[in-house]
Short mmCIF file of C-alpha atoms and ligand atoms in Angstrom, two decimals:
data_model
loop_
_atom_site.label_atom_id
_atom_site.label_comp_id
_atom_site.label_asym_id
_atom_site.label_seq_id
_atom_site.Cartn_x
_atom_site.Cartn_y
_atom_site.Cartn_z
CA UNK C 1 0.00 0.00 0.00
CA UNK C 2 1.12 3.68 -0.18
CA UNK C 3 0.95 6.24 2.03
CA UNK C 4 2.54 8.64 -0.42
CA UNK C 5 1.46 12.03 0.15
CA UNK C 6 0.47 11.48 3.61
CA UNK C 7 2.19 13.04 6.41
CA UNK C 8 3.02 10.82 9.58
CA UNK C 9 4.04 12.55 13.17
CA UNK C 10 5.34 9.81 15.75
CA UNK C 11 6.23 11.24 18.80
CA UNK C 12 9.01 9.41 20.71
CA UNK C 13 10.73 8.47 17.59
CA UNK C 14 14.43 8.91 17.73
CA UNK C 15 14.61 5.33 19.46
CA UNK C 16 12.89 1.95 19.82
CA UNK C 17 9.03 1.38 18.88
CA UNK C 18 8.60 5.46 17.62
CA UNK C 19 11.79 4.73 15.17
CA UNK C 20 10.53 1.20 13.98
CA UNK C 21 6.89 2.54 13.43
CA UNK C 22 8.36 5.29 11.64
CA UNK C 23 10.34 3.31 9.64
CA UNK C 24 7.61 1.58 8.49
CA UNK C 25 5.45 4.34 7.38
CA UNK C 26 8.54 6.01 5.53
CA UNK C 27 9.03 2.47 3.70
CA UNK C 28 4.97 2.96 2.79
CA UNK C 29 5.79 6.44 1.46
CA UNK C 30 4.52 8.40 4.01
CA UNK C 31 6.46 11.80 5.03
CA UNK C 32 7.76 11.59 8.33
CA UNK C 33 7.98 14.07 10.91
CA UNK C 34 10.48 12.67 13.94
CA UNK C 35 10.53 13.93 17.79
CA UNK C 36 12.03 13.60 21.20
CA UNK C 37 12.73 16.03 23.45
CA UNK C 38 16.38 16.24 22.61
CA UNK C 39 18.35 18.46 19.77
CA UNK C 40 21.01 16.61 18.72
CA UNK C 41 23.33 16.49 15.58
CA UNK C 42 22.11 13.03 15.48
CA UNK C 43 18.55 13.47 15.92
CA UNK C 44 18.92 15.76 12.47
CA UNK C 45 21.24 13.11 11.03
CA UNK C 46 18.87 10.83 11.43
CA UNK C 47 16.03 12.68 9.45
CA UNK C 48 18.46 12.89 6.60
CA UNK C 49 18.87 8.66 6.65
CA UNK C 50 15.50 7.99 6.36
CA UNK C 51 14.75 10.39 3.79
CA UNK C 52 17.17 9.05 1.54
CA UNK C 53 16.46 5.59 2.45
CA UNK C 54 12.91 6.11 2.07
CA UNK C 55 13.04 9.60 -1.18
CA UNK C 56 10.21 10.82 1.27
CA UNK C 57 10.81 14.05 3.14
CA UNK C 58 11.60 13.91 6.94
CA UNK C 59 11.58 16.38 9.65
CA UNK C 60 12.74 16.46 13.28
CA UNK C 61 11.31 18.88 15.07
CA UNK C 62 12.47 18.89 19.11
CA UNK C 63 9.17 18.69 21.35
CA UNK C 64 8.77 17.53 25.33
CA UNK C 65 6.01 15.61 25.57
CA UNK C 66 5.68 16.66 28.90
CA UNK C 67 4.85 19.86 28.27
CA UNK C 68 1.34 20.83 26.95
CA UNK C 69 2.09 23.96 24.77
CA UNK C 70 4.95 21.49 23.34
CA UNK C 71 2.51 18.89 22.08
CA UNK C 72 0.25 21.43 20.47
CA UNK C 73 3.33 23.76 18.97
CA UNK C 74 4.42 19.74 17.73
CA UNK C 75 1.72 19.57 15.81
CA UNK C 76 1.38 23.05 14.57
CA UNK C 77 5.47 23.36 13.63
CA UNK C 78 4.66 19.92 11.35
CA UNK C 79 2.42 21.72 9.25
CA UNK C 80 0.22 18.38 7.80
CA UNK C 81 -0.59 15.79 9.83
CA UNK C 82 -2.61 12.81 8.37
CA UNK C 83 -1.13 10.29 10.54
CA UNK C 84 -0.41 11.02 14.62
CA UNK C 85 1.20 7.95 16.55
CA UNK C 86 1.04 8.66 19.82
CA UNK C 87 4.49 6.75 20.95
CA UNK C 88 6.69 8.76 23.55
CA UNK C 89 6.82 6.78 27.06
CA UNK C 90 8.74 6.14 29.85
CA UNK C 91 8.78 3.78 33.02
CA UNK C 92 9.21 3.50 36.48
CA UNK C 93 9.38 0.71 38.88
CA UNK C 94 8.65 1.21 42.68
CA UNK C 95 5.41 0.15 44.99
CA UNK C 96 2.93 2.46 45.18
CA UNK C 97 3.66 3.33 48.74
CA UNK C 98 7.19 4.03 48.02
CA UNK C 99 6.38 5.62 43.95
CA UNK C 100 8.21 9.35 43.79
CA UNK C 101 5.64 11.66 42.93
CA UNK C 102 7.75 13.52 40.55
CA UNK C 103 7.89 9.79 38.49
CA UNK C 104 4.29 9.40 38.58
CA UNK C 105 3.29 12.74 38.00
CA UNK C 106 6.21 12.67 34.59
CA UNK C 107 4.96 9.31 33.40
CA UNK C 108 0.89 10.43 33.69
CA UNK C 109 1.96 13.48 31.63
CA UNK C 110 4.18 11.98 28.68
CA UNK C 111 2.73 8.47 27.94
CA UNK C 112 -0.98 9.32 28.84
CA UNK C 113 -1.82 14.08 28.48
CA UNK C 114 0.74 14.28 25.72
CA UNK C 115 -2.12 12.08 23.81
CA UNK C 116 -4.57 14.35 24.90
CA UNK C 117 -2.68 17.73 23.68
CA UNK C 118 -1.40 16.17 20.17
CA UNK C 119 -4.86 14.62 19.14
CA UNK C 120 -6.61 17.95 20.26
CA UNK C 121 -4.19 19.70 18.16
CA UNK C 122 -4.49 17.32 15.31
CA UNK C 123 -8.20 16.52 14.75
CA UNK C 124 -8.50 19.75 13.00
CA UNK C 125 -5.74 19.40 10.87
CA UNK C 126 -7.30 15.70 9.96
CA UNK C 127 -11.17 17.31 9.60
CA UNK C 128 -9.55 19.74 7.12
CA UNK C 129 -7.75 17.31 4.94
CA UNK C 130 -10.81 14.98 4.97
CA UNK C 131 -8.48 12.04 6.39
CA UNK C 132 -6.81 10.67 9.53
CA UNK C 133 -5.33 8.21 11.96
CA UNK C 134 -4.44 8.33 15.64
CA UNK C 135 -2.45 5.33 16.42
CA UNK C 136 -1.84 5.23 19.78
CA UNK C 137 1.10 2.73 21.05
CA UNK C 138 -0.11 1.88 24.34
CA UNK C 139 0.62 -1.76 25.86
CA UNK C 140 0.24 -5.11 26.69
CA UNK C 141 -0.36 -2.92 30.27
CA UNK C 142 -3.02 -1.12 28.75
CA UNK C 143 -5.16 -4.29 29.42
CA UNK C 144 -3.65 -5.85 32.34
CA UNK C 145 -1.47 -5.17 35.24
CA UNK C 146 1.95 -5.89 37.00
CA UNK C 147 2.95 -4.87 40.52
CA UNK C 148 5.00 -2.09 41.05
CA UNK C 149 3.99 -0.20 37.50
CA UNK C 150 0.99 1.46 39.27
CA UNK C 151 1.61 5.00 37.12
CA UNK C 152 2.31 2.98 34.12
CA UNK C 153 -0.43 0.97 34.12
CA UNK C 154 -2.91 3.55 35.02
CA UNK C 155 -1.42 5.57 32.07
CA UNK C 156 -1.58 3.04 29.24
CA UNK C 157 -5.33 2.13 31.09
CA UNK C 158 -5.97 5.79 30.37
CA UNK C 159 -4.90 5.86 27.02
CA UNK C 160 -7.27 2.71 25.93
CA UNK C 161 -9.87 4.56 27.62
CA UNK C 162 -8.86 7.88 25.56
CA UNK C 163 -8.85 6.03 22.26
CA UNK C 164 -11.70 4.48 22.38
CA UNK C 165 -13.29 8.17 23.41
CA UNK C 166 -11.95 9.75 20.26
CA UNK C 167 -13.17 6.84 17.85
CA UNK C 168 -16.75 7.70 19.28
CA UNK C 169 -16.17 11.36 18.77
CA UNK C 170 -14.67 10.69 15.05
CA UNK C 171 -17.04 7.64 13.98
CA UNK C 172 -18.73 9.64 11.33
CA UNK C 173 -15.68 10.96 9.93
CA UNK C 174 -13.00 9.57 7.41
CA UNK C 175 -10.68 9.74 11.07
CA UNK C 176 -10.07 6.65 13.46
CA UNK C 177 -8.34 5.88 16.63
CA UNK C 178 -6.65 2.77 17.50
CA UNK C 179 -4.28 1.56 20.22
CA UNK C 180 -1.53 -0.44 19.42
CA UNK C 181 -0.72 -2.87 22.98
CA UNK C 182 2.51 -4.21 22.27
CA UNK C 183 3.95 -7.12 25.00
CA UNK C 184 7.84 -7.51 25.58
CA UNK C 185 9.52 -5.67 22.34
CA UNK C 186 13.08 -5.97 21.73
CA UNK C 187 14.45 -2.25 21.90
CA UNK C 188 17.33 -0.83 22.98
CA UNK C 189 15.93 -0.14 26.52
CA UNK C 190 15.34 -3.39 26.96
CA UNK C 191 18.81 -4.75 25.65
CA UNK C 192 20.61 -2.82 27.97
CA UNK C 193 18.78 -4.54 31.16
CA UNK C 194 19.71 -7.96 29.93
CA UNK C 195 23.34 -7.89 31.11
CA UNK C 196 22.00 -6.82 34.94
CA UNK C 197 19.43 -9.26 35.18
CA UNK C 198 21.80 -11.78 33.62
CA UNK C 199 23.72 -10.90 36.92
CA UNK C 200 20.93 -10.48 39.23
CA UNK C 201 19.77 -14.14 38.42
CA UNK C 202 22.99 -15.69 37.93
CA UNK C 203 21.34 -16.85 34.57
CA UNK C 204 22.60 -16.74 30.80
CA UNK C 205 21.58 -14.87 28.43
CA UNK C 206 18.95 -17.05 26.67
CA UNK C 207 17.64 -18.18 30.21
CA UNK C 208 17.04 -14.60 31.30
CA UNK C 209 15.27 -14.02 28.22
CA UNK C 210 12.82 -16.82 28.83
CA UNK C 211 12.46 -17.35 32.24
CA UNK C 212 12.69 -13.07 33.07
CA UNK C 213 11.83 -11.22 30.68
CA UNK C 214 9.34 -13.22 28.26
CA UNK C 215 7.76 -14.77 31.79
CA UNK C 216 4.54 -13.90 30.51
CA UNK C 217 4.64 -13.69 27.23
CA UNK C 218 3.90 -17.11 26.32
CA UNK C 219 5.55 -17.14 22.64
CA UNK C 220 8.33 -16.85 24.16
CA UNK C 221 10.14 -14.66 21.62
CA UNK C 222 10.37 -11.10 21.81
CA UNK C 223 7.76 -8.85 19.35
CA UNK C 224 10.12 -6.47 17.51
CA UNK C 225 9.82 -2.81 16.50
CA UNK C 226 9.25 -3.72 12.54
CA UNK C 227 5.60 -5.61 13.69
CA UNK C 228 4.67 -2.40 15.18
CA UNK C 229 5.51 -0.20 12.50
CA UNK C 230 3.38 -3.26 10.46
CA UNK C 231 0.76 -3.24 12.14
CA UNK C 232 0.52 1.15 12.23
CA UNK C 233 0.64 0.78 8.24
CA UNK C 234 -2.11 -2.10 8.68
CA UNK C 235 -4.21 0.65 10.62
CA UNK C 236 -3.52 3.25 7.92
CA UNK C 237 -4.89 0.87 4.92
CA UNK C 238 -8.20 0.92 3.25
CA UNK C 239 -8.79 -2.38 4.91
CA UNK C 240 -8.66 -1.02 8.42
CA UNK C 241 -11.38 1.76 7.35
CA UNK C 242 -14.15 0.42 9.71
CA UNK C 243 -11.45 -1.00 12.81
CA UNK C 244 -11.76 2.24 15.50
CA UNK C 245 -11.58 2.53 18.74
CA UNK C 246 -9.97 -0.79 19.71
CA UNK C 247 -6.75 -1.91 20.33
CA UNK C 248 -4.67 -4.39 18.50
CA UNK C 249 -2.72 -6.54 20.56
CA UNK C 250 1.28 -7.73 19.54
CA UNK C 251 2.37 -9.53 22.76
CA UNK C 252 2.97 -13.26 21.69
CA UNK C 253 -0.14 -14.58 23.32
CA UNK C 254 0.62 -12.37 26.73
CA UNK C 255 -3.31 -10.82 26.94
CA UNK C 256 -4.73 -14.49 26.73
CA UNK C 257 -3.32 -15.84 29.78
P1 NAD K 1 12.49 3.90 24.10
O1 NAD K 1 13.04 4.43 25.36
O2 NAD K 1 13.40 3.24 23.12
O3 NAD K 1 11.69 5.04 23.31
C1 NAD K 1 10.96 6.03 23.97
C2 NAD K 1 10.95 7.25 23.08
O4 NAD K 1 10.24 8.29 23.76
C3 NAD K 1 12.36 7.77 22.79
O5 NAD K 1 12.43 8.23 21.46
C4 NAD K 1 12.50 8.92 23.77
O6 NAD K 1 13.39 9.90 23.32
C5 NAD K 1 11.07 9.43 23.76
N1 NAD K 1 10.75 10.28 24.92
C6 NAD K 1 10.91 10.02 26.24
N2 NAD K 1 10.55 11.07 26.97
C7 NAD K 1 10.12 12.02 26.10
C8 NAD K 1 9.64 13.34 26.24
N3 NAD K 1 9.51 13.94 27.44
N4 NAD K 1 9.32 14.03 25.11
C9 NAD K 1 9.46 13.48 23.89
N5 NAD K 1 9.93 12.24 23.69
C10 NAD K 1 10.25 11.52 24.78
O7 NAD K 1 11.32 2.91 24.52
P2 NAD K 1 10.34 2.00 23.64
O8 NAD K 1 10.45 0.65 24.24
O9 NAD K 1 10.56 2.16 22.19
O10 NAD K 1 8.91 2.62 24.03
C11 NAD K 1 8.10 3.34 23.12
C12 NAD K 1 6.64 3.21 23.54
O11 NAD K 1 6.26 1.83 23.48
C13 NAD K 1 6.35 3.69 24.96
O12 NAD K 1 5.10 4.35 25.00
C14 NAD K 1 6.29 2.38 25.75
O13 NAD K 1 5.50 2.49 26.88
C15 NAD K 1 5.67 1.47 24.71
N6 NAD K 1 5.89 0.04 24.97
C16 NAD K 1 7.13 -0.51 24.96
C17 NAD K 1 7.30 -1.88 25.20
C18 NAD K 1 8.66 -2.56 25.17
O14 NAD K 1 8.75 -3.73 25.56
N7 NAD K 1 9.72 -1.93 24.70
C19 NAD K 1 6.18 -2.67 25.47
C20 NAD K 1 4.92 -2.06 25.50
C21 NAD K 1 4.78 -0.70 25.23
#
């Protein structure tokens, strides 16, 4: 399928599942606009690779998803937006009775109000080019819980609740909203805490894998970045016309436990 002529925003996307979903779009032809919070050579650096991976223009424009007038200038700065992934997250692992406030309070307002402030800003945009998609990456803890993710969970809760909101509010229009809930992905985030809990367990590396980290994700193999972007291009296709307000789970069987 193409997306060519469409413009795609994916917040989050200078790493992980905002770069593979990204990716993916860019491969359909879709015009990319990149984000994080930071301003780095290689944030720009990495504009110009996909564009001349991709012959599709890309943009990154620096915006902190924590930060309300940031969302909305996001969207605004972009100039088009047919596409809006809502992907920037973070995480934080502590009982409630022990969670900093300044960790709940950060995670509530980047993986849950950032939504809020880039769809707000974006439905317009949509209405006026007769055409849109908010893909919202939320999470395998959108649906179900783990202890000690209390902020987490109640954010990607909220944002399941939030899409399916916005689908009702856009039903009549040529928009929808969907929520993507991958499980255990493969990113570089997760990578990096392989080697600790590799020492934590006194475990190898494959055994960690299973018996840690893919504990309940009954597959037993990591989902990877490339079936998210998949699955957002799925979401943008003619096929997916009449799929709103749901959410699409990726998580190896983890949801039917
Ligand atoms: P990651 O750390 O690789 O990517 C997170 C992205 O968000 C990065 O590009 C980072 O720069 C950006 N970001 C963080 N704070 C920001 C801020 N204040 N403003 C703008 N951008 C900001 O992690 P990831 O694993 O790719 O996670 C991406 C999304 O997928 C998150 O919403 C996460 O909750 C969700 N998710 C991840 C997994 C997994 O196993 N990796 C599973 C389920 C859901």
């Amino acid at each position: 399928m193409s997306l060519q002529g469409k413009t795609a925003i994916v917040t989050g996307s200078n790493s992980g599942i905002g770069l593979g979903v990204a990716r993916e779009l860019g491969k359909a032809g879709a015009n990319l606009v990149l984000n994080s919070f930071t301003d780095r050579d290689e944030d720009h650096k990495l504009a110009e690779e996909l564009a001349a991976e991709f012959g599709v223009t890309v943009r990154y424009i620096k915006a902190d998803m924590s930060k309300g007038d940031e969302c909305r200038a996001l969207i605004e700065k972009a100039g088009a937006c047919d596409i809006l992934v809502n992907n920037a997250g973070i995480q934080h692992v502590a009982p409630v009775d022990q969670f900093p406030v300044e960790k709940w309070d950060a995670i509530i307002a980047i993986n849950l109000t950032s939504a809020f402030h880039t769809t707000a800003a974006a439905l317009p945009v949509m209405r006026k080019a007769g055409w849109g998609r908010v893909i919202n990456v939320a999470s395998a803890h959108g649906l179900t819980a783990s202890p000690f993710k209390s902020a987490y969970v109640a954010a990607k809760h909220g944002i399941v609740g939030f899409t399916k909101t916005v689908a009702l509010e856009t039903a009549r229009e040529p928009i929808t909203c969907n929520a993507i809930c991958p499980g255990y992905v493969l990113t570089p985030l997760v990578e990096a805490q392989i080697p600790d809990q590799m020492k934590a367990n006194n475990m190898g590396r494959d055994e960690v894998i299973e018996k840690v980290m893919l504990d309940r994700q009954p597959s037993k193999q990591f989902a990877t970045v490339e079936q998210m972007g998949g699955t957002a291009v799925f979401l943008c296709s003619a096929a997916a016309d009449q799929i709103t307000g749901t959410t699409i789970s990726v998580d190896g069987g983890w949801t039917a436990l």
